[in-house]
Amino acid sequence: MIIAATLAVLVVMILAIIRAVVGPSLYDRILAVNMFGTKTVLLIALLGFVMGRPEFLDIAMVYALINFVSVIGVLRLSDAFNAKHNGPVAEPAKRDS
Amino acid sequence: MTMILGLYNYWIVIVLMMIGFYIIIAHGHLIKKIVGLNIFQISVFIFYISLGKVDGGTAPIWQEGIILYSNPLPHVLILTAIVVGIATTALGLALTVRIKEAYGSVNEDEIQAMDNQVMASQEKEPQQC
Amino acid sequence: MDTVLTLLSSFCLLFGSFLCLSGGVGILRFPDFYTRMHAVGVTDTLAAAMILIGLMLQNPDLLVIIKLMMILLMTLFISPAASHALGQAAVLNKLQPLINMNINPLEEDTSAGDKSSKS
Amino acid sequence: MLAHLPILQVIVPLMAAPACLILSRPKLVWLFTLLVSTITFFISIFLLQQVMSTGTVSYELGGWSPPWGIEYRIDKLNAFIALIISGVSTVVLLAAQTSIEKEIPENKQTLFYILYLLSLTGMLGIVTTGDAFNVFVFLEISSLSAYSLIALGKDRRALWASFQYLIMGTIGATFILIGIGLMYQMTGTLNMVDLAARLPEVAETRTVTTAYVFFIIGVCLKLALFPLHFWLPNAYTYAPSIVTTFFAATSTKVAAYLLIRFTFSIFGVSFSFTTLPMETLFLALGLLGIFVASTVAIYQQNVKHVFAYSSVAQIGYMIVGFSMSTHAGLSAMLLHMFNHALMKGALFLALGAVMYRIGSTRIDDFRGLGRQMPLTMAAIVIGGLSLIGVPLTVGFVSKWYLVTAAIDKGWWPVAGLVLLGSLLAVVYVWRIVETAYFKTPITGKDPVKEAPMAFLLPVWMLVLANVYFGIDTRMTVEVATGAAQSLFGVAP
Amino acid sequence: MRYKINLSIVLALFWLLNSGHYTYLILALGAVSIAIVVFITHRMDVVDHESQSINLSLTAPKFGIWLAKEIVVANLTVIKHIWLGNKSISPTVITVKASQKTDVGKVIYANSITLTPGTVALGLVGNEIMVHALIRENIEALESGDMDRRVSQLENS
Amino acid sequence: MFAVVMLAGIYGLVCASFFVAMDAVDVAFTEASIGAGISTLLMLTTVAMTGRTDHEATHKPLMAFVAVIVTGGLLIYGTFDMPYFGSADAPVHQHVGPHYIYDSIQEIGVPNMVTSVLASYRGFDTFGEVTVIFTAGIGVLALLSVARRPEDDAVMEAINDSMHEKHLILRIVIKTMIPFIVLYAFYVQFHGDYGPGGGFQAGVIFAAGIILYAMLFGLGAARRVITQPVVQMLSALGVLVYGSVGLVSMLNGGSFLDYNVLAADPIAGQHLGILLIELGVGLTVASVMIIIFYSFVGRSQFQKANKGELL
């Protein structure tokens, strides 16, 4: 079962890479990379079990953490880019309920 | 056939290495060069780590009842090398930032052209400093 | 007891894998960035939880279970923040969402971009 | 404490570097750096004496015996190179404060000295270690500090030169890493002595051949051997004067040391020169290097460029000596390494003095300097003569040994070509002399004063050393031949 | 001060749960580490009511369970739509009101929205949350205010 | 450019997973935090500072191609005589490695063999590595440090304050997380003997915590928490701590970095030595990473202030 789950996660990682390559917008790419990162966390956890030494989950935790830091970093930096030509925020449609 | 099965791992690593190497040489964009350098180095790391793997072995952290471990020495070497890699990357990027400030470009050809221009102008008018 | 645990764990892992795969398909299939975020949300929440719970059931070691719980908690804590940050950045930078025109006539002009025609 | 000298030589500058950060006042830091460098110099003298009298010294780091722990192993060869490095460093530092004050903004001066010390550490570490991977680590210390030091140059081209150096240097280092990895794979060890003992068993394999080739390419990138030299001229030209002097005198020596160490001590002469066509290859590259680089040097507008290309040519001479794979050839190479350090040290330091006074080293700005800065220009002239190989200078000694070694080997044409190469050196040195002494200075320019004492003292120390070791060759020849002998004998 | 003590206790728990090695040395190091962490966070000025949003009251587990149920249901819905294809979805952007008083409450609300697939909180300005939903039904569920009420309860407890 | 850099980051992640599969857990740990985390972040910062437009034609592809083919061909040629992947009778597993595997637990008493080798058998390599990192920190400082102008700081702060409002959710989440991240760094630091981890990883995680803080609350705030002089001192201190352990062991009659002489019992001495040097490593790595980050971001703010366009 673990092997099956590992394979599934691997497949999803490949799908994420495809999305990261295809884009089209910057945010799609970031989203895909973020997803890739979270799937890596799962993969590492699974791999530990596959290898028979499940104690090394610390690595997975660090992954989760670093992934978050990079996503925030990317966003902060892309903010810095676009802030110059940043108009008013796109108004959402308000619905009367 | 056994050869292919026994060595495929190394070949993949070599292909990756060469991709990185190609990026370093062929791309004019300085940041891309550094990315290439990174890929090149990481591939070498993979190569080292593959050396240390033993079939059926596990991570070299001692535990009651486990006899077969992978070789820890390549791991140590690569830990060192990873740190060296990030050091180089950081320095290279710092240089890139400064180059951008000084030249207004991060393209190898443009920078080289600017330098050549400076040199040429110095040759023509030796009086000017 | 053991067989029950194994069965449960297998179920969790398989279900998690299925959810994960579906999320992966979703990220490819959905038409625009905002809808894709939902697909990613699937893989980040229930799929991750299922796989991690499946693993927890596999291992009797308490420390491992605790670590897996920590990972799960962390994922559940981090992923909405990351998604939100991403979405917010996209909105602030005027990436137009693809919106169903039937519901929101007001948004017609913005969603009439080329993206909607693709879907 | 005497037993700890091998390690102290490296860790004294290493630990001094972070200590500088705490001192933080530039002038204080300079004094401290000078002191540290002097201490290393004395340590290396002691070590050389010790090695000459009692033979190879081994030091086990961490108390672990060699193949498991890292070993420091000092024999004649590396004691000699370490002496060159620490000696040049000390002399160069004498002038550093004056020069740096002018060339580097004040808030970066402390950082400069730290990087300088780290660079010194790196070079000494490469030279003294007996562990193949440790070489890589210290190589990176020296390279990283070198990149930053070069980038501290005033001209914006320094940045670009440094970047190019970084790329080439890292490729080189990675190649070395691949080479070491392959060697490790075939032998399972990283200790040099152990490697030397275990490599012959597997010498026939293609993997070891590949390892050697990669290692050599990597080292040659660092060495700036002829076709791979293009990072060097700009790096030397635009770096701060002190840095140029230090690197020109030492860094290529370190790379040459690695070449010798791995070829002779680890792979063994028979492997390197009989299994592979290294002899012809290196000979061709060396000779090509001499001629192409010397010719290019003639056309340069910047005196620093001239001497930088001349360095590439001098590396050619060393490689020619190397390619002979005879005892005499190797001695000539080692001698030339020492001598080249002296002459390039003197020349670049004198250029630093010129830079200090007129803020430029372009050849046109040298007009009239012969009269305005007589002592500095005289130093350049003597250094230039040494570069050409005029008798009574060190340059002559090394050329003499090189030519005799070539004749011994029966390579008459090579001997002739080496002499011909000197003629090219005459041309580029003459251009400088001509401009400095026989061209009228540009009118309307303020007269230039002689360089300050802080420069003249170290410059003339080096110049006098040029002359002294050109006349009294006992010490250098003894060490060089001794080192060469030990390389051709058993592995260290 | 209260927050710092709370934080120290939580951190100590975190350490003990993670560690798995309970020698004196490690425990002592752990204590020192916690002291340093509290000092650093004090300097960062991040120890306040906002950083300790998880109140361990009785309502919290209840909310957690409810949220877990919501997440499962929502996941299944999204999966269904993934496989049904693009025709079946009706992406919508609306603004919902957050009735919570504190920032923390709003954040919990917004995160809960994001955590349930099918809805993502895109922006939080004042007490309005901009939500992107995959299908119309999700919006209706949100607008019924069930989740809002529960988060508010959590806040008040 | 963003895409390129992010793909490079993905490559780092993939490699790290691969390292886990190859049993190199410590390496995976480091690669995850350094290769995929910090270096990607630095690259992105550089991209942001140099502009992401990419108007370049790939030049001299032919020459590069030839070079690549030659090098790659040579390497492939070299693989033919290699021992097969994973085979237990390769020289690597016969000669030095077994000593570490079978004797380190008696000689050093630390379950994690990588830590034993790293900190004790090849402790000097690690010292060199710490020096490399220190060199990089000083180098980046020398290249990028700028004199700070108080008025810029004030402007930046105003901008950051507006950021807080905009990022309410992130602010609260990160506020909650930071203590745990920092504590986790300490945990990794002190459990390197038993599992994957140690000074490097801990240093990077600690730095990641600070970087996270700096990204959300602004550089000025981060600089108030850990000031530039302090962080520089700490980076020097780390190297000095490491070196001093070596010197003390020298004074106690052993050779440099011989921990056996640090305490009456060799095993206790080894433990003490490893603990101290890991501390040195952690200090230097953390502070250098912070220095590098400060320098990059400080420089970009300086650039913006010079151009008069603040964000």
XYZ file of C-alpha atoms in Angstrom, chain D residues 166-468:
303
model
C 34.043 32.603 -10.170
C 32.438 30.664 -12.980
C 35.670 29.208 -14.252
C 36.986 28.580 -10.783
C 33.856 26.779 -9.713
C 33.827 24.660 -12.830
C 37.437 23.843 -12.086
C 36.696 23.002 -8.483
C 33.755 20.842 -9.491
C 35.916 18.986 -11.975
C 38.420 18.417 -9.206
C 35.571 17.171 -7.065
C 34.542 14.738 -9.800
C 38.141 13.587 -10.107
C 38.438 13.020 -6.391
C 35.105 11.205 -6.375
C 36.176 8.823 -9.096
C 39.437 8.148 -7.343
C 37.597 7.539 -4.141
C 35.250 5.201 -5.882
C 38.024 3.026 -7.155
C 40.103 2.971 -4.001
C 37.777 3.740 -1.119
C 40.171 6.166 0.447
C 40.904 9.855 0.422
C 44.253 9.941 2.112
C 46.958 10.794 -0.377
C 49.467 8.219 0.784
C 46.826 5.577 0.914
C 45.601 6.611 -2.522
C 49.099 6.335 -3.887
C 49.370 2.865 -2.439
C 46.038 1.655 -3.707
C 45.821 3.301 -7.108
C 48.321 1.051 -8.921
C 45.993 -1.911 -8.398
C 43.288 -0.212 -10.380
C 45.442 1.967 -12.601
C 44.402 0.045 -15.680
C 40.756 0.940 -15.332
C 39.128 3.571 -17.470
C 37.668 5.137 -14.378
C 41.045 6.085 -12.999
C 42.082 7.529 -16.324
C 38.947 9.642 -16.312
C 39.618 10.676 -12.753
C 43.059 11.842 -13.670
C 41.859 13.741 -16.705
C 39.156 15.513 -14.751
C 41.473 16.377 -11.969
C 44.043 17.750 -14.356
C 41.516 19.820 -16.282
C 40.226 21.248 -13.037
C 43.681 22.119 -11.821
C 44.633 23.591 -15.167
C 41.603 25.878 -14.975
C 42.842 27.124 -11.640
C 46.378 27.267 -12.941
C 45.334 29.289 -15.971
C 47.216 27.023 -18.287
C 47.204 28.373 -21.772
C 43.884 27.617 -23.425
C 42.091 27.982 -20.099
C 43.753 31.198 -19.053
C 41.313 33.842 -20.171
C 39.987 34.666 -16.725
C 43.405 35.555 -15.409
C 44.509 38.769 -17.139
C 41.424 40.767 -16.274
C 41.277 39.412 -12.758
C 44.843 40.478 -12.132
C 44.457 43.799 -13.848
C 41.422 45.116 -12.088
C 41.963 43.701 -8.624
C 43.403 45.986 -5.955
C 47.185 46.193 -6.334
C 47.912 44.271 -3.173
C 45.643 41.466 -4.231
C 47.209 41.304 -7.665
C 50.638 41.104 -6.163
C 49.713 38.411 -3.726
C 47.860 36.281 -6.242
C 50.321 36.704 -9.050
C 53.053 35.543 -6.765
C 51.245 32.694 -5.088
C 47.942 31.407 -6.428
C 49.243 29.832 -9.616
C 51.976 28.217 -7.526
C 49.355 26.510 -5.465
C 47.656 25.130 -8.537
C 51.009 24.046 -9.918
C 51.689 22.353 -6.621
C 48.465 20.390 -6.929
C 49.412 19.373 -10.428
C 52.764 18.095 -9.231
C 51.396 16.469 -6.119
C 48.711 14.501 -7.866
C 50.728 13.618 -10.902
C 53.888 12.548 -9.184
C 52.955 11.486 -5.679
C 49.510 10.056 -6.162
C 49.116 8.764 -9.669
C 52.798 8.189 -10.121
C 55.052 9.123 -12.999
C 54.613 5.882 -14.825
C 50.840 6.214 -14.866
C 50.681 9.846 -15.799
C 53.331 9.874 -18.426
C 53.251 6.446 -19.933
C 49.606 5.477 -19.842
C 48.535 8.880 -21.060
C 50.217 11.140 -23.611
C 50.703 13.841 -21.027
C 54.240 14.588 -22.060
C 53.508 15.849 -25.537
C 50.270 17.470 -24.472
C 51.778 19.492 -21.697
C 54.826 20.361 -23.741
C 52.674 21.659 -26.554
C 50.422 23.612 -24.220
C 53.370 25.034 -22.337
C 55.148 26.211 -25.435
C 51.996 27.564 -26.994
C 51.293 29.359 -23.747
C 54.708 30.960 -23.762
C 54.424 32.247 -27.281
C 50.817 33.247 -27.496
C 50.708 34.940 -24.112
C 53.998 36.737 -24.632
C 52.843 37.978 -28.000
C 49.568 39.185 -26.593
C 51.442 40.863 -23.752
C 53.321 42.990 -26.253
C 50.143 44.603 -27.496
C 48.613 45.475 -24.171
C 47.906 49.065 -23.214
C 47.835 48.469 -19.494
C 51.041 47.490 -17.754
C 49.140 45.263 -15.381
C 47.744 43.454 -18.392
C 51.229 43.101 -19.786
C 52.481 41.401 -16.672
C 49.337 39.358 -16.285
C 49.825 37.876 -19.736
C 53.451 37.453 -18.889
C 52.299 35.368 -15.926
C 50.424 33.109 -18.307
C 53.610 32.785 -20.295
C 55.624 32.003 -17.192
C 53.156 29.264 -16.347
C 54.037 27.941 -19.763
C 57.680 27.705 -18.707
C 56.712 25.838 -15.588
C 54.611 23.424 -17.580
C 57.428 22.832 -20.028
C 59.579 21.837 -17.070
C 56.757 19.681 -15.805
C 56.243 17.936 -19.111
C 59.800 16.633 -19.160
C 58.905 14.291 -16.304
C 62.542 14.108 -15.381
C 64.178 15.014 -12.179
C 65.970 17.952 -13.750
C 62.831 19.240 -15.411
C 60.890 19.116 -12.195
C 63.647 20.875 -10.294
C 63.628 23.583 -12.921
C 59.888 23.921 -12.542
C 60.092 24.217 -8.777
C 62.894 26.727 -9.030
C 60.915 28.741 -11.463
C 57.939 28.700 -9.155
C 60.031 30.244 -6.423
C 61.732 32.681 -8.699
C 58.587 33.702 -10.470
C 57.030 34.493 -7.129
C 59.924 36.822 -6.395
C 59.880 38.629 -9.695
C 56.140 38.948 -10.089
C 55.886 40.008 -6.480
C 58.402 42.775 -7.067
C 56.874 43.861 -10.370
C 53.280 43.990 -9.273
C 54.132 45.642 -6.007
C 56.059 48.301 -7.887
C 53.027 48.710 -10.115
C 51.023 49.110 -6.960
C 53.296 51.989 -6.037
C 52.711 53.543 -9.442
C 49.007 53.060 -8.986
C 49.277 54.722 -5.611
C 50.891 57.800 -7.086
C 49.221 58.273 -10.441
C 46.094 56.194 -10.048
C 46.561 54.326 -13.272
C 48.813 51.712 -14.756
C 48.200 52.457 -18.386
C 51.364 52.469 -20.344
C 50.861 55.994 -21.618
C 50.800 57.293 -18.096
C 54.258 55.885 -17.530
C 55.867 58.636 -19.550
C 58.556 60.344 -17.617
C 58.145 58.173 -14.601
C 61.740 57.063 -14.940
C 62.807 60.412 -13.625
C 59.944 61.105 -11.291
C 59.855 57.756 -9.505
C 63.418 56.551 -10.002
C 63.466 53.909 -7.303
C 60.163 52.358 -8.282
C 61.036 52.320 -11.947
C 64.440 50.866 -11.218
C 62.682 48.069 -9.386
C 60.462 47.476 -12.389
C 63.499 47.405 -14.646
C 65.305 44.854 -12.495
C 62.160 42.799 -12.198
C 61.762 42.980 -15.953
C 65.332 41.869 -16.470
C 64.660 38.978 -14.189
C 61.574 38.138 -16.218
C 63.686 38.083 -19.347
C 66.283 35.926 -17.664
C 69.345 38.139 -17.631
C 72.281 36.698 -15.666
C 72.610 37.689 -12.024
C 68.853 37.591 -11.581
C 66.685 34.707 -10.488
C 65.110 34.564 -13.903
C 68.401 33.461 -15.297
C 68.743 30.669 -12.790
C 65.440 29.111 -13.630
C 65.897 29.515 -17.377
C 69.323 27.951 -17.074
C 68.009 24.942 -15.276
C 65.122 24.646 -17.659
C 67.330 24.745 -20.723
C 69.817 22.258 -19.301
C 66.990 19.972 -18.333
C 65.646 20.147 -21.876
C 69.076 19.383 -23.282
C 69.509 16.506 -20.863
C 66.305 15.069 -22.089
C 67.532 15.538 -25.616
C 64.935 18.113 -26.492
C 67.124 20.564 -28.330
C 64.348 22.382 -30.132
C 62.565 22.932 -26.842
C 65.635 24.536 -25.350
C 65.827 26.816 -28.344
C 62.166 27.727 -28.113
C 62.475 28.553 -24.432
C 65.260 30.972 -25.230
C 63.233 32.401 -28.074
C 60.398 33.014 -25.651
C 62.709 35.185 -23.595
C 63.175 37.430 -26.597
C 59.478 38.164 -26.582
C 59.810 39.115 -22.944
C 62.531 41.549 -23.978
C 60.075 43.251 -26.273
C 57.328 43.829 -23.752
C 59.674 44.840 -20.973
C 61.437 47.214 -23.317
C 58.191 48.937 -24.216
C 57.685 49.851 -20.586
C 61.249 50.940 -20.094
C 61.124 53.006 -23.245
C 57.967 54.790 -22.188
C 59.184 55.425 -18.698
C 62.618 56.697 -19.535
C 62.665 57.988 -23.056
C 59.282 59.480 -23.715
C 58.582 62.957 -22.556
C 55.906 63.259 -19.930
C 52.568 64.659 -20.905
C 52.730 68.373 -20.420
C 50.523 70.069 -17.929
C 50.521 67.164 -15.552
C 51.597 67.599 -11.986
C 54.971 66.094 -11.297
C 54.727 62.791 -9.507
C 56.558 62.108 -6.289
C 58.511 58.993 -5.505
C 56.483 56.235 -3.904
C 56.255 56.244 -0.125
C 58.583 54.227 2.041
C 55.886 51.677 2.810
C 56.081 50.633 -0.822
C 59.743 51.068 -1.502
C 60.812 48.891 1.384
C 58.933 45.721 0.389
C 59.522 46.334 -3.307
C 63.214 46.565 -2.822
C 63.214 43.643 -0.451
C 61.787 41.574 -3.257
C 64.102 43.094 -5.841
C 67.143 42.396 -3.727
C 65.888 38.889 -3.175
C 65.689 38.624 -6.953
C 69.320 39.502 -7.188
C 70.449 37.592 -4.138
